[in-house]
Coordinates of C-alpha atoms in Angstrom, one line a residue:
X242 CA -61.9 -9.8 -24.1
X243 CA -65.4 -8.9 -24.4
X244 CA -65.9 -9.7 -27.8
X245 CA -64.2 -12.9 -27.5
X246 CA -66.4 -14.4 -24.9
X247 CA -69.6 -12.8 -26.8
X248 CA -68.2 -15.0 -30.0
X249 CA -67.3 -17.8 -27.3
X250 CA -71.2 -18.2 -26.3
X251 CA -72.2 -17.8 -30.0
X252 CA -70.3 -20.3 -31.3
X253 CA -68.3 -22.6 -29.4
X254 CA -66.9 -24.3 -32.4
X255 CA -65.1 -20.9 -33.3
X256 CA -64.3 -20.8 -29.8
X257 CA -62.5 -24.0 -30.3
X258 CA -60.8 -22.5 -33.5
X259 CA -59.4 -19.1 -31.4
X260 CA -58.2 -21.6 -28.5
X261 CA -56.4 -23.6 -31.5
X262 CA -54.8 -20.8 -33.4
X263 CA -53.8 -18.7 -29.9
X264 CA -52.3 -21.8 -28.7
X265 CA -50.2 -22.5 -32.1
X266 CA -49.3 -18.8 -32.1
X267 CA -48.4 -19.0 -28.4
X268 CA -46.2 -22.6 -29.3
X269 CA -45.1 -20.6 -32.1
X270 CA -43.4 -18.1 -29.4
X271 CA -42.3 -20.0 -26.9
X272 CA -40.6 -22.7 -29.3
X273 CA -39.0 -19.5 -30.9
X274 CA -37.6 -18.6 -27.7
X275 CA -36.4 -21.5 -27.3
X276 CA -34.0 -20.7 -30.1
X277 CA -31.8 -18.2 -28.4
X278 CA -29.0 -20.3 -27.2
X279 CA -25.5 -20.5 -27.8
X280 CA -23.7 -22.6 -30.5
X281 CA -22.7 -26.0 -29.2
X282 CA -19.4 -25.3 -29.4
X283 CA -19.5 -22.4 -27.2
X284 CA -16.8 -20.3 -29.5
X285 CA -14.3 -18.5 -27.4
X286 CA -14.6 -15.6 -30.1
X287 CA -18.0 -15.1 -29.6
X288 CA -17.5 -14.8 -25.8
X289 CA -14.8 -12.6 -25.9
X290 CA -16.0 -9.8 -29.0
X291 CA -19.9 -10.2 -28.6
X292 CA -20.1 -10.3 -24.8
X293 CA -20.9 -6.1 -24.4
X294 CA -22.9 -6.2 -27.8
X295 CA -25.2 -8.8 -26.6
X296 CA -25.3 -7.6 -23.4
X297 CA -27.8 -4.4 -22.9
X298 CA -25.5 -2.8 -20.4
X299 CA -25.0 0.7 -20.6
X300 CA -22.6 2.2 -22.3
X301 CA -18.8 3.2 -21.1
X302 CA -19.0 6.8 -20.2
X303 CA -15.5 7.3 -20.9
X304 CA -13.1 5.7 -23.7
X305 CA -12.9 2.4 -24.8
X306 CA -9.3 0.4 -25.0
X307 CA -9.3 -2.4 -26.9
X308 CA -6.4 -5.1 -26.0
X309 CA -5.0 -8.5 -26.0
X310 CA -3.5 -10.6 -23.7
X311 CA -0.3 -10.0 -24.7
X312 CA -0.6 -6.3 -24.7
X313 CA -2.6 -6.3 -21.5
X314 CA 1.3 -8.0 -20.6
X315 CA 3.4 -5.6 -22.0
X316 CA 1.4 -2.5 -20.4
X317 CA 2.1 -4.4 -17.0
X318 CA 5.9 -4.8 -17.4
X319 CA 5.9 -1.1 -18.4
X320 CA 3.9 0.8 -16.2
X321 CA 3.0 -1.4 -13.0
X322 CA 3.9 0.8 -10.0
X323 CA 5.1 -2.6 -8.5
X324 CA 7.5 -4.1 -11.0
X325 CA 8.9 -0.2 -11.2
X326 CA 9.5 -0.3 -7.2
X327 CA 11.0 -3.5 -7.3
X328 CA 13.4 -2.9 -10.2
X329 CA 14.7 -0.2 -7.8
X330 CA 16.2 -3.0 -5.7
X331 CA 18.9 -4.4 -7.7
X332 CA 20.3 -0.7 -8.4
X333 CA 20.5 -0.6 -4.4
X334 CA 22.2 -3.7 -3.9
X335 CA 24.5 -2.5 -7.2
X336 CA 25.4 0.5 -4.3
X337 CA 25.6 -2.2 -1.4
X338 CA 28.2 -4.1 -3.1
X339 CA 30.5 -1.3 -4.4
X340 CA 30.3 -0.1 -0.9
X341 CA 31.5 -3.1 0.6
X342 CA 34.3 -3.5 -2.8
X343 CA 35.3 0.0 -1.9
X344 CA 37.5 -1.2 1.1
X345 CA 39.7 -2.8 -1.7
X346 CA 40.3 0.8 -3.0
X347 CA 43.5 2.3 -2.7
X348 CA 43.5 5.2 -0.8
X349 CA 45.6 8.4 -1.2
X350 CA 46.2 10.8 1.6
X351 CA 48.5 14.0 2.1
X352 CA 49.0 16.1 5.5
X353 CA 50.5 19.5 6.1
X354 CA 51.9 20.7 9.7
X355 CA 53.6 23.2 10.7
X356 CA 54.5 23.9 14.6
X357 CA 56.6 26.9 16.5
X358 CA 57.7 26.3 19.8
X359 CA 59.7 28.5 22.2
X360 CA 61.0 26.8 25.3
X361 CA 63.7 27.7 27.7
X362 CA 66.8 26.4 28.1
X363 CA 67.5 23.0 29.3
X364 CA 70.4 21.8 28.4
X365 CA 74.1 22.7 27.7
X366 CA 73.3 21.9 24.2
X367 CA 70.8 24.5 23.7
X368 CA 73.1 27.5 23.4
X369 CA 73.4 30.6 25.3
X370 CA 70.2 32.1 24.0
X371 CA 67.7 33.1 27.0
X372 CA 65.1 31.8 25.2
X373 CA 65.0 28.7 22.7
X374 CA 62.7 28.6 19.6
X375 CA 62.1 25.8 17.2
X376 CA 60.1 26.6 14.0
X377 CA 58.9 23.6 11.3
X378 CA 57.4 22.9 8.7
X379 CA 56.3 19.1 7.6
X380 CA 54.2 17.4 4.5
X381 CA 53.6 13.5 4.6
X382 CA 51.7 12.3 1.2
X383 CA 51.2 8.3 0.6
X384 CA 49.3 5.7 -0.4
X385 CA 47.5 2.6 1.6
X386 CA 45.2 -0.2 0.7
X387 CA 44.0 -3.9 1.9
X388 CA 44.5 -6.5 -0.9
X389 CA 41.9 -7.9 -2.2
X390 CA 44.3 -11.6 -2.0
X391 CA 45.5 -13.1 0.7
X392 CA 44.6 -10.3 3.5
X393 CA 47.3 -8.5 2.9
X394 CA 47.8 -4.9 3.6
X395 CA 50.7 -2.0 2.0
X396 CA 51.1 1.5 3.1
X397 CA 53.6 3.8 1.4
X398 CA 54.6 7.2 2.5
X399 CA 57.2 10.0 1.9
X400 CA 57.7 12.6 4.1
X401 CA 59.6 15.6 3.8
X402 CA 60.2 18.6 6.1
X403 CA 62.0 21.9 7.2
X404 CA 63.6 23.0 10.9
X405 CA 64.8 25.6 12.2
X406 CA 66.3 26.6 15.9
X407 CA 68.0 28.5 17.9
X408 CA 69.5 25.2 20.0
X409 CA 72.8 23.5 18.8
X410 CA 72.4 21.6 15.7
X411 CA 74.7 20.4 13.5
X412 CA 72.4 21.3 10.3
X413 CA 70.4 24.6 10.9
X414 CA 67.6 25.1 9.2
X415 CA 67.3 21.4 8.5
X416 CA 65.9 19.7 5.7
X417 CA 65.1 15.9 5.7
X418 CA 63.0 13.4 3.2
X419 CA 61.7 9.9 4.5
X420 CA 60.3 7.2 2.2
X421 CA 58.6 4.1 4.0
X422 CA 57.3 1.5 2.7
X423 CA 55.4 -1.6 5.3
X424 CA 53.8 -4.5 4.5
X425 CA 51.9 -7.1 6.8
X426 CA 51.0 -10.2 5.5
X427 CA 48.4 -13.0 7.4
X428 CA 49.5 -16.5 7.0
X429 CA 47.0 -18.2 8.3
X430 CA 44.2 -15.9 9.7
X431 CA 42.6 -13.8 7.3
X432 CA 44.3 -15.6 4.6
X433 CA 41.5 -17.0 2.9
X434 CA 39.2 -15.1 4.2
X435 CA 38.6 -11.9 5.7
X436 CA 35.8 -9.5 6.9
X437 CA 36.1 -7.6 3.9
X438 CA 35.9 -10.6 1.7
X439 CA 32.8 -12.3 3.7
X440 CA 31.1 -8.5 3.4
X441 CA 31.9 -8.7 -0.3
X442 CA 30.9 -12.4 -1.1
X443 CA 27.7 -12.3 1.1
X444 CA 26.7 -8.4 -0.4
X445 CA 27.0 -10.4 -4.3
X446 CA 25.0 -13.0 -3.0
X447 CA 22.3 -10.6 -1.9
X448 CA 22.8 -8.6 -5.6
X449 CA 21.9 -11.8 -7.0
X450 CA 18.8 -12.4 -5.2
X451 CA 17.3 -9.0 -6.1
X452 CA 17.6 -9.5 -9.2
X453 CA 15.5 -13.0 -8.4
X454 CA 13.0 -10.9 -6.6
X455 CA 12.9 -8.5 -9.5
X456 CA 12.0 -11.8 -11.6
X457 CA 9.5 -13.0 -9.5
X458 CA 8.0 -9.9 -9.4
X459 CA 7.7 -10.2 -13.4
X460 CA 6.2 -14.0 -13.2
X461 CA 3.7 -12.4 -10.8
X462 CA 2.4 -9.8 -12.4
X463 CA 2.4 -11.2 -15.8
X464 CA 0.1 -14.4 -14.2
X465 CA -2.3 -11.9 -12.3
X466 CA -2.6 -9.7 -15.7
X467 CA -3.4 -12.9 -17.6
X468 CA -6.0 -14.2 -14.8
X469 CA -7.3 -10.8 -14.6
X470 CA -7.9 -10.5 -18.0
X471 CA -9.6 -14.2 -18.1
X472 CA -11.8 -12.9 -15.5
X473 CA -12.7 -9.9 -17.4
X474 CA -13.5 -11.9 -20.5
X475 CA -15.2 -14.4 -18.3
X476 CA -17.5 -11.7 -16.7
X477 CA -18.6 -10.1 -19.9
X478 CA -19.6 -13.6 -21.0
X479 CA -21.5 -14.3 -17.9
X480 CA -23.9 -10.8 -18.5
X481 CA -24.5 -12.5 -21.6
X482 CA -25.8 -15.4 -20.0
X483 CA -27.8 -13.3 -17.7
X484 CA -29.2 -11.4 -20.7
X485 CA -30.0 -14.2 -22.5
X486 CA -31.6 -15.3 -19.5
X487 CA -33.6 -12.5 -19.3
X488 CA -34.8 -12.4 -22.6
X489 CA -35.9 -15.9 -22.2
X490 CA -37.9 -15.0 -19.0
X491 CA -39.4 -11.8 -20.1
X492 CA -40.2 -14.3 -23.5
X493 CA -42.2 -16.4 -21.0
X494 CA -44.1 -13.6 -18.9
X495 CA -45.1 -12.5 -22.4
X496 CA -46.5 -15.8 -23.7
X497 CA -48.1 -15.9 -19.8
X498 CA -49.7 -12.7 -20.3
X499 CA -51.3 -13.9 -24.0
X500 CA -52.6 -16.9 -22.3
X501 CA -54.4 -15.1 -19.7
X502 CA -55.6 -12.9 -22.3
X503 CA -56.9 -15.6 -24.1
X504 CA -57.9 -17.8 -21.0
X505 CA -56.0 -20.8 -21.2
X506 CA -54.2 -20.0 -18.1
X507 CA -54.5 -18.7 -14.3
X508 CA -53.4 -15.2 -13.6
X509 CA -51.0 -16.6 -10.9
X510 CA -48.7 -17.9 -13.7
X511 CA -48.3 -14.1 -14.5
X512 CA -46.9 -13.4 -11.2
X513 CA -44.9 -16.3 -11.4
X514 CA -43.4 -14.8 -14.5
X515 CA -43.2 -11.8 -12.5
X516 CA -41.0 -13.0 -10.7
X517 CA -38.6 -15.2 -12.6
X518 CA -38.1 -11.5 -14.6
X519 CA -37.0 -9.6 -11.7
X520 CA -34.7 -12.6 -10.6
X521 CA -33.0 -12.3 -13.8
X522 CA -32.6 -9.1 -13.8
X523 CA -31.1 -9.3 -10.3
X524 CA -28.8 -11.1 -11.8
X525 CA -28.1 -9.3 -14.8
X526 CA -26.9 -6.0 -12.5
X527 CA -24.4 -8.3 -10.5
X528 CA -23.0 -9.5 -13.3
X529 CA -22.5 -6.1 -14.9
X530 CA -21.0 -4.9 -11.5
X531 CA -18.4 -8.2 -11.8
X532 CA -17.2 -6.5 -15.2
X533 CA -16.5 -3.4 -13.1
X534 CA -14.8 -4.8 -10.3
X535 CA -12.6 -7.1 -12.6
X536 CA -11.9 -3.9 -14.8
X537 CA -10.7 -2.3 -11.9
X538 CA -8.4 -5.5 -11.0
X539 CA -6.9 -5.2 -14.6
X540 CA -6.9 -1.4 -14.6
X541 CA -4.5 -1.5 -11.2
X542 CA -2.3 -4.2 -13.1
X543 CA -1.3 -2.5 -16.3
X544 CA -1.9 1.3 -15.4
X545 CA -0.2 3.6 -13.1
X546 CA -1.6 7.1 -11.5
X547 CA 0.4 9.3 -14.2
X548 CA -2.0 7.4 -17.2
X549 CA -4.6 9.7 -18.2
X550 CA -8.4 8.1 -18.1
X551 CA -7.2 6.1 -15.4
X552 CA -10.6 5.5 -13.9
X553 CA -12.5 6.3 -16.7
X554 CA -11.2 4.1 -19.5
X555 CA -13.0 0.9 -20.0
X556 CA -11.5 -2.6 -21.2
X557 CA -12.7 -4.5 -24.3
X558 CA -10.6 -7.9 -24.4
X559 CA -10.6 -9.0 -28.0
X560 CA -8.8 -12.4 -27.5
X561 CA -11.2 -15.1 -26.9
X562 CA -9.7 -18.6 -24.6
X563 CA -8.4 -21.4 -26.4
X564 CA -9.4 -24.9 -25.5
X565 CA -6.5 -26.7 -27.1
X566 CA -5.1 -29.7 -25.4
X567 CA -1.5 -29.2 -24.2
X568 CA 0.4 -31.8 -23.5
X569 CA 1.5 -31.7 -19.6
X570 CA 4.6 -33.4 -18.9
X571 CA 4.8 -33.4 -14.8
X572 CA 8.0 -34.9 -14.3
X573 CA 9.7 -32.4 -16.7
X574 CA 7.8 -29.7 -15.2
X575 CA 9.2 -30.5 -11.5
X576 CA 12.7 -31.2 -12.9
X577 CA 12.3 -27.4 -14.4
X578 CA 11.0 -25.6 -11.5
X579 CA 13.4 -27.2 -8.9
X580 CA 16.1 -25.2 -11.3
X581 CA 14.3 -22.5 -12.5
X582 CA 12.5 -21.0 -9.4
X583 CA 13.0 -17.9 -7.5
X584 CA 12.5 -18.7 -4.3
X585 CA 15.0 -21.7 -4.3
X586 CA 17.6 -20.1 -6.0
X587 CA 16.6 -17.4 -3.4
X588 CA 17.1 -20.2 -0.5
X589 CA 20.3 -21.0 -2.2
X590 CA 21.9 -18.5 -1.9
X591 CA 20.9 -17.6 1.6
X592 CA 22.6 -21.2 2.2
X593 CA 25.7 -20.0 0.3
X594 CA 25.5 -17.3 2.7
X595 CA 25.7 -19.5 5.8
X596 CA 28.2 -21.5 4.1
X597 CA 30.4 -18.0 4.1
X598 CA 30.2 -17.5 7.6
X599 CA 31.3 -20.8 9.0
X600 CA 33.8 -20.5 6.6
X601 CA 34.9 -17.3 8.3
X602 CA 34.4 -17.8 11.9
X603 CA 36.3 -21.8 11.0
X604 CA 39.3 -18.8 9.5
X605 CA 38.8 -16.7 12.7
X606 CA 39.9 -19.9 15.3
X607 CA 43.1 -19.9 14.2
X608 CA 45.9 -18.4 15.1
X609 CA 46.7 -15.0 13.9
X610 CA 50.1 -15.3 12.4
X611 CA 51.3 -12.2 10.4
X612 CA 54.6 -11.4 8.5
X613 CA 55.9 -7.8 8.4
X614 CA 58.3 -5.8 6.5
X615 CA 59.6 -2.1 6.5
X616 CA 61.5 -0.5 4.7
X617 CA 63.0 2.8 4.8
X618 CA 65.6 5.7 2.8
X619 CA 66.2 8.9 4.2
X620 CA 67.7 12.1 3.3
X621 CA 69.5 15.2 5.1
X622 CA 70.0 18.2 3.9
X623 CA 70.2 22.2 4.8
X624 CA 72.9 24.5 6.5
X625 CA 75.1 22.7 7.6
X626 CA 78.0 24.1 10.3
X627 CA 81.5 22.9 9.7
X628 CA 82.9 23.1 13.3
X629 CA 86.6 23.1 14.7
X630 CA 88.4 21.4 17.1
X631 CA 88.8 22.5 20.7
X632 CA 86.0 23.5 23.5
X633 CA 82.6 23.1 23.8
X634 CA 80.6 24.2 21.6
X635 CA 83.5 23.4 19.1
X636 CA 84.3 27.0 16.8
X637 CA 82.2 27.1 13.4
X638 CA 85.1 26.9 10.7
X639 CA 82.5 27.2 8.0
X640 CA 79.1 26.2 6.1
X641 CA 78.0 23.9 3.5
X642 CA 74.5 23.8 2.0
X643 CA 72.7 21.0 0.4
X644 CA 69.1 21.9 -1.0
X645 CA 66.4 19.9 -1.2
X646 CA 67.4 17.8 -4.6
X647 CA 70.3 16.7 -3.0
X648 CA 68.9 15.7 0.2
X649 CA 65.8 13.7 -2.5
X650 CA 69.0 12.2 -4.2
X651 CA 70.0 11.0 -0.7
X652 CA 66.5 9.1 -0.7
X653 CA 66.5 7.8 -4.3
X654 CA 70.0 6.5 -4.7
X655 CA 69.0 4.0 -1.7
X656 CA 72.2 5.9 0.2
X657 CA 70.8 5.5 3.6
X658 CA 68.2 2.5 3.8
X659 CA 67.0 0.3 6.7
X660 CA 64.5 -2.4 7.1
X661 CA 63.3 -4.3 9.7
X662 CA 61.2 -7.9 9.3
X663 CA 58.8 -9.4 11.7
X664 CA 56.6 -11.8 12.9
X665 CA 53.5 -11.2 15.1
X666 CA 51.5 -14.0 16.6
X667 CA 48.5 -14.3 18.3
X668 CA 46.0 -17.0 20.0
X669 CA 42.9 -16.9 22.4
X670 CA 42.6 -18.3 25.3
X671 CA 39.5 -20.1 26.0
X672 CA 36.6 -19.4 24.1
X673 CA 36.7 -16.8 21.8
X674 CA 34.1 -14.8 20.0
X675 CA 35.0 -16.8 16.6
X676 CA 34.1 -20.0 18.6
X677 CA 30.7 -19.0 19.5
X678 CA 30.2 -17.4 15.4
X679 CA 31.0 -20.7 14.5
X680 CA 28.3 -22.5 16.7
X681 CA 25.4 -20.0 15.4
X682 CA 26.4 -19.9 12.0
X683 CA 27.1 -24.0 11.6
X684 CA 23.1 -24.2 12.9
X685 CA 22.2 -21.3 10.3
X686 CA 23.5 -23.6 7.8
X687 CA 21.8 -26.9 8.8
X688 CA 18.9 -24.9 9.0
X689 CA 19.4 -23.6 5.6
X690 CA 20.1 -26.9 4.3
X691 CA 17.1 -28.5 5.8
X692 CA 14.2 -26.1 4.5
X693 CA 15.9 -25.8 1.2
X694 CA 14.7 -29.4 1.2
X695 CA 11.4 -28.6 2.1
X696 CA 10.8 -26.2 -0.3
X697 CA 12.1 -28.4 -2.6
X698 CA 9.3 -30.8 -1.9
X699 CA 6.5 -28.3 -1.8
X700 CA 7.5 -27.1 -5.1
X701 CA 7.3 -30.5 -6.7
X702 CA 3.6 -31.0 -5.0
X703 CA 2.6 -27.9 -6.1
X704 CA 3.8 -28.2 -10.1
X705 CA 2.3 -31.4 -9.7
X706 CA -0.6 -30.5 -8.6
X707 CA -1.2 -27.7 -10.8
X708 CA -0.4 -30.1 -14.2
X709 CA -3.5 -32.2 -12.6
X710 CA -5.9 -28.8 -12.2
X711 CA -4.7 -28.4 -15.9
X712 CA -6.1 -31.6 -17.0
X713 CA -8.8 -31.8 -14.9
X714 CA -10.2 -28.5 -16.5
X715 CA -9.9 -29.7 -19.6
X716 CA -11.9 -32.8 -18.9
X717 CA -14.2 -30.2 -17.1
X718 CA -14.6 -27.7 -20.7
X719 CA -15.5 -31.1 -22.4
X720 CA -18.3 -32.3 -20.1
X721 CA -19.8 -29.0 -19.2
X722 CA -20.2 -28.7 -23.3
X723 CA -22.3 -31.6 -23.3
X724 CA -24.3 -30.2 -20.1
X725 CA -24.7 -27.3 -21.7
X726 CA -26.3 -28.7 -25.0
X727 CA -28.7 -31.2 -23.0
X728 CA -29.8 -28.4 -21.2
X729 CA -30.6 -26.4 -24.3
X730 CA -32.8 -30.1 -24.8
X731 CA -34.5 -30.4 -22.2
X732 CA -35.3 -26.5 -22.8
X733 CA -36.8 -26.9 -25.9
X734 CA -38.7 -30.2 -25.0
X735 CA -40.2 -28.4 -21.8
X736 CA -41.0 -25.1 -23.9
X737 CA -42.8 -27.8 -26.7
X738 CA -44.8 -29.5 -23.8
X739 CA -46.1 -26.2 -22.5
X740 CA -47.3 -25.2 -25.7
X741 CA -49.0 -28.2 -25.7
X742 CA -50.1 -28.1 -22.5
X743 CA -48.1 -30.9 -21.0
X744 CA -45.9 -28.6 -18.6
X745 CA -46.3 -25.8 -16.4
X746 CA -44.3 -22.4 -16.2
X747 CA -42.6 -23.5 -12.9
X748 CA -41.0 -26.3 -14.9
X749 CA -39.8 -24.3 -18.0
X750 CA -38.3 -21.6 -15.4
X751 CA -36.6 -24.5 -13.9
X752 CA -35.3 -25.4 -17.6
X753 CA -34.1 -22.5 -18.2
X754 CA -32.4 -21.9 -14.6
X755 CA -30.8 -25.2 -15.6
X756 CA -29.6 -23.9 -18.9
X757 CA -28.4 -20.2 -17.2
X758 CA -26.3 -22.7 -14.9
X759 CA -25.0 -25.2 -17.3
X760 CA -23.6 -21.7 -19.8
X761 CA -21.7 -20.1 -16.3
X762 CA -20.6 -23.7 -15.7
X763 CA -19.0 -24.0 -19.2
X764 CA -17.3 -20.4 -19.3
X765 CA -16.1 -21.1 -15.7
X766 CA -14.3 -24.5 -17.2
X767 CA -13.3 -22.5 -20.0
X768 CA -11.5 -19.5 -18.5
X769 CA -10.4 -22.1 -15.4
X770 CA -9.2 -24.0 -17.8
X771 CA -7.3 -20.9 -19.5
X772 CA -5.7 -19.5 -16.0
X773 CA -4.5 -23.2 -15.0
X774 CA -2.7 -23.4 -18.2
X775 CA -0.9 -19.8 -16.7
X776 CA -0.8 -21.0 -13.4
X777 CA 0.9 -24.4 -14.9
X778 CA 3.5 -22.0 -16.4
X779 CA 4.4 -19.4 -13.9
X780 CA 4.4 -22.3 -11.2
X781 CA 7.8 -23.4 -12.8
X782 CA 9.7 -20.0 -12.7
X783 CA 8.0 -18.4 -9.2
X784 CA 6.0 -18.6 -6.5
X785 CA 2.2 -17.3 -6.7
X786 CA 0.0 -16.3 -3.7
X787 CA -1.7 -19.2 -2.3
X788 CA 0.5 -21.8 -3.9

């Protein structure tokens, strides 16, 4: 510095030269500088595979996983704790409604009894012993079930046993065999609809709707993936930015610190520099932490706790946004999600389930009219006592025995049937508990009815809605562009006018704020853009957070 104001007083003509040649080579710089911007067309490419190489961020510590947004996808649907607790839910309801089905089952039961009794005499009929005894043995087996038609209800049941006493009895021991078969039909009550049945036709309804909640668990998680990994891409982009920003302002302190050097400009313009540095680099370490927090976002999305790395792995998107133009067809949209979506085929069926009860408490008013029928065929068998005439006890002449197959013959060969037919009937008086059902459930319903309607209209503002966001971004992508590329202008005009001397460095900060601002406004409209086009999508099968 010395020497250059010695050669300053020597010769001021070759003063004039240095000022001259350290201002071209200062221009020469800046104007350089000025040169590290993005391509006009902002290439989604570029953002998505050159965002971490660009960036001087420190690298991952642990491994590296490349992905797409499709694969980001399919790692979702296979290891999201979420989607694996909520496909849990239509295996329950599978249990629910085979519970409830089960009281359609036919069910077999068989008893054994035997009994000894010793009682004394009573009667002239129980002999001459002092004491009485009465030994038996009995088995029942059968079969019952409710109907899954009509309400109607069987039971069949043979019964067979063995008796012995000491009392008078023709047969001694005693065998016997009893067949009986009873059926009870509703006519009007219960007829077309039952407990069972309403238990049964609601627990379906609620099978079905898991299986919707299951779906909409899907839609969500494969939108939040897809957001998540916009945001990722979208935050690696944006430390770019920042970095280029930062190159551009530690650029500028430089070409301050030459000019000092040289004398052409205040020291203050250094801290000025200064400044604008650390402001960048303030910037720089947020936006590094935003890649963190959104890997973290994506990492809970597609990873469960049994993955190894969980923490440690770190995400390198290598699909880049499109901005292609879609065509958005709103009516058809609506039309679609008003058939498609979750929560109204959710809401329908809850109405379906209203629509059940009043249709069961409307079955429960009436009168309970039911139609019975028995039917029977016994058998006797055993020792039987062939007894004479005169006195009392009459003499035993003699015995005959029929075993057990002849007393089954006696039941199978319809020898000794009855059967007995019947009506019951039955009616409230006043009001019953089926009245008061009704009431509550006919409100349920109207209820039902009425915010199915609702939700039908908030659905079609929403879809509609969204298909506007959807163009609006795109309108948004194409004027940020050309914000973008007059800032990179003015930029370069401001950096030629301070080499000239025609600006100052608060000015060409501003520029290049301006030029930091328009680049995060133009990824933001591209990745918006990106994650309306999912939202747009996923709007028509589900419902999303917020919407």
């Amino acid at each position: 510095m010395r020497a250059m104001q010695s050669f300053l007083r020597i010769s001021p003509r070759g003063g004039a030269l240095v000022l001259a040649a350290g201002l071209f080579v200062c221009g020469r710089d800046v104007f350089a500088a000025g040169q590290v911007t993005e391509p006009p067309s902002l290439a989604a490419a570029t953002v998505a595979r050159t965002a971490r190489q660009s960036a001087q961020a420190p690298a991952p510590a642990g491994p590296v996983k490349r992905l797409t947004v499709d694969e980001a996808v399919a790692m979702a649907l296979e290891a999201n704790l979420g989607i694996r607790a909520d496909r849990l839910s239509p295996q329950i309801q599978d249990f629910a409604v085979a519970q409830a089905r089960s009281a359609w089952t036919p069910n077999l039961f068989t008893s054994f009894s035997r009994s000894d009794n010793s009682n004394p005499p009573d009667s002239f009929l129980s002999g001459t012993a002092p004491t009485i005894s009465d030994e038996s043995f009995g088995h029942a087996t059968g079969v019952n079930q409710q109907l899954p038609w009509g309400g109607g209800r069987y039971n069949v049941q043979w019964t067979a046993s063995r008796r012995e006493t000491t009392a008078f009895s023709s047969f001694n021991p005693t065998l016997r065999s009893r067949l009986d078969i009873q059926f009870v039909q509703p006519l009007i009550r219960d007829f077309q609809i039952d407990g069972t049945r309403r238990q049964v036709w609601s627990t379906d309804n609620l099978r079905a709707m898991a299986d919707m909640q299951l779906r909409q668990s899907i839609v969500a998680t494969m939108r939040n993936v897809r957001s998540a990994y916009w945001d990722l891409v979208y935050a690696i982009a944006n430390l770019k930015v920042a970095q280029q920003s930062l190159d551009l302002a530690r650029q500028q302190l430089k070409d301050n610190r030459t000019r000092v050097e040289v004398g052409t400009m205040a020291p203050l313009d250094i801290v000025e520099a200064e400044a604008e540095v650390a402001r960048n680099e303030e910037s720089a370490i947020v936006a590094e932490d935003q890649i963190r927090t959104n890997e973290d976002r994506l990492r809970v999305l597609i990873m469960n706790t049994d993955q190894p790395a969980l923490w440690s792995v770190s995400f390198e998107p290598t699909e880049a946004p499109e901005i292609k133009a879609q065509p958005i067809d709103i009516e058809v949209a609506v039309t679609s999600a008003l058939e498609n979506r979750t929560d109204i085929l959710t809401s329908k069926k809850q109405l379906d389930n209203a629509r059940i009860d009043v249709r069961f408490f409307q079955n429960q008013r009436l009168p309970n009219i039911d139609v019975s029928f028995n039917y029977g065929l016994v058998g006797l068998g055993g020792t039987q006592f062939l007894y004479g005439q005169g006195g009392f006890p009459p003499p035993v002449i003699g015995q005959a025995k029929r075993n057990f197959g002849a007393v089954l013959g006696d039941v199978f060969t319809n020898d000794y049937a009855s059967w007995t037919l019947g009506v019951s009937i039955g009616y409230p008086i006043g009001t019953s508990n089926a009245d008061a059902g009704l009431a509550g459930a006919r409100l349920q319903q109207t209820q039902g009815e009425i915010g199915l309607k609702y939700l039908e209209l908030q659905v079609a503002a929403t879809v509609r809605d969204l298909g506007r966001q959807v163009t609006t971004n795109l309108k948004r992508v194409e004027v940020t562009q050309k914000a973008r590329e007059f800032a990179e202008r003015r930029l370069e005009a401001e950096q030629k006018k301070f080499a000239v001397g025609m600006s100052t460095t608060f000015q060409v900060f501003q520029a290049q704020r301006d030029l930091s601002f328009a680049r995060n406004s133009e990824l933001r409209a591209i990745i918006d853009y990106n994650k309306s086009l999912v939202d747009f999508e996923a709007i028509q099968q589900a419902p999303l957070a917020g919407r």
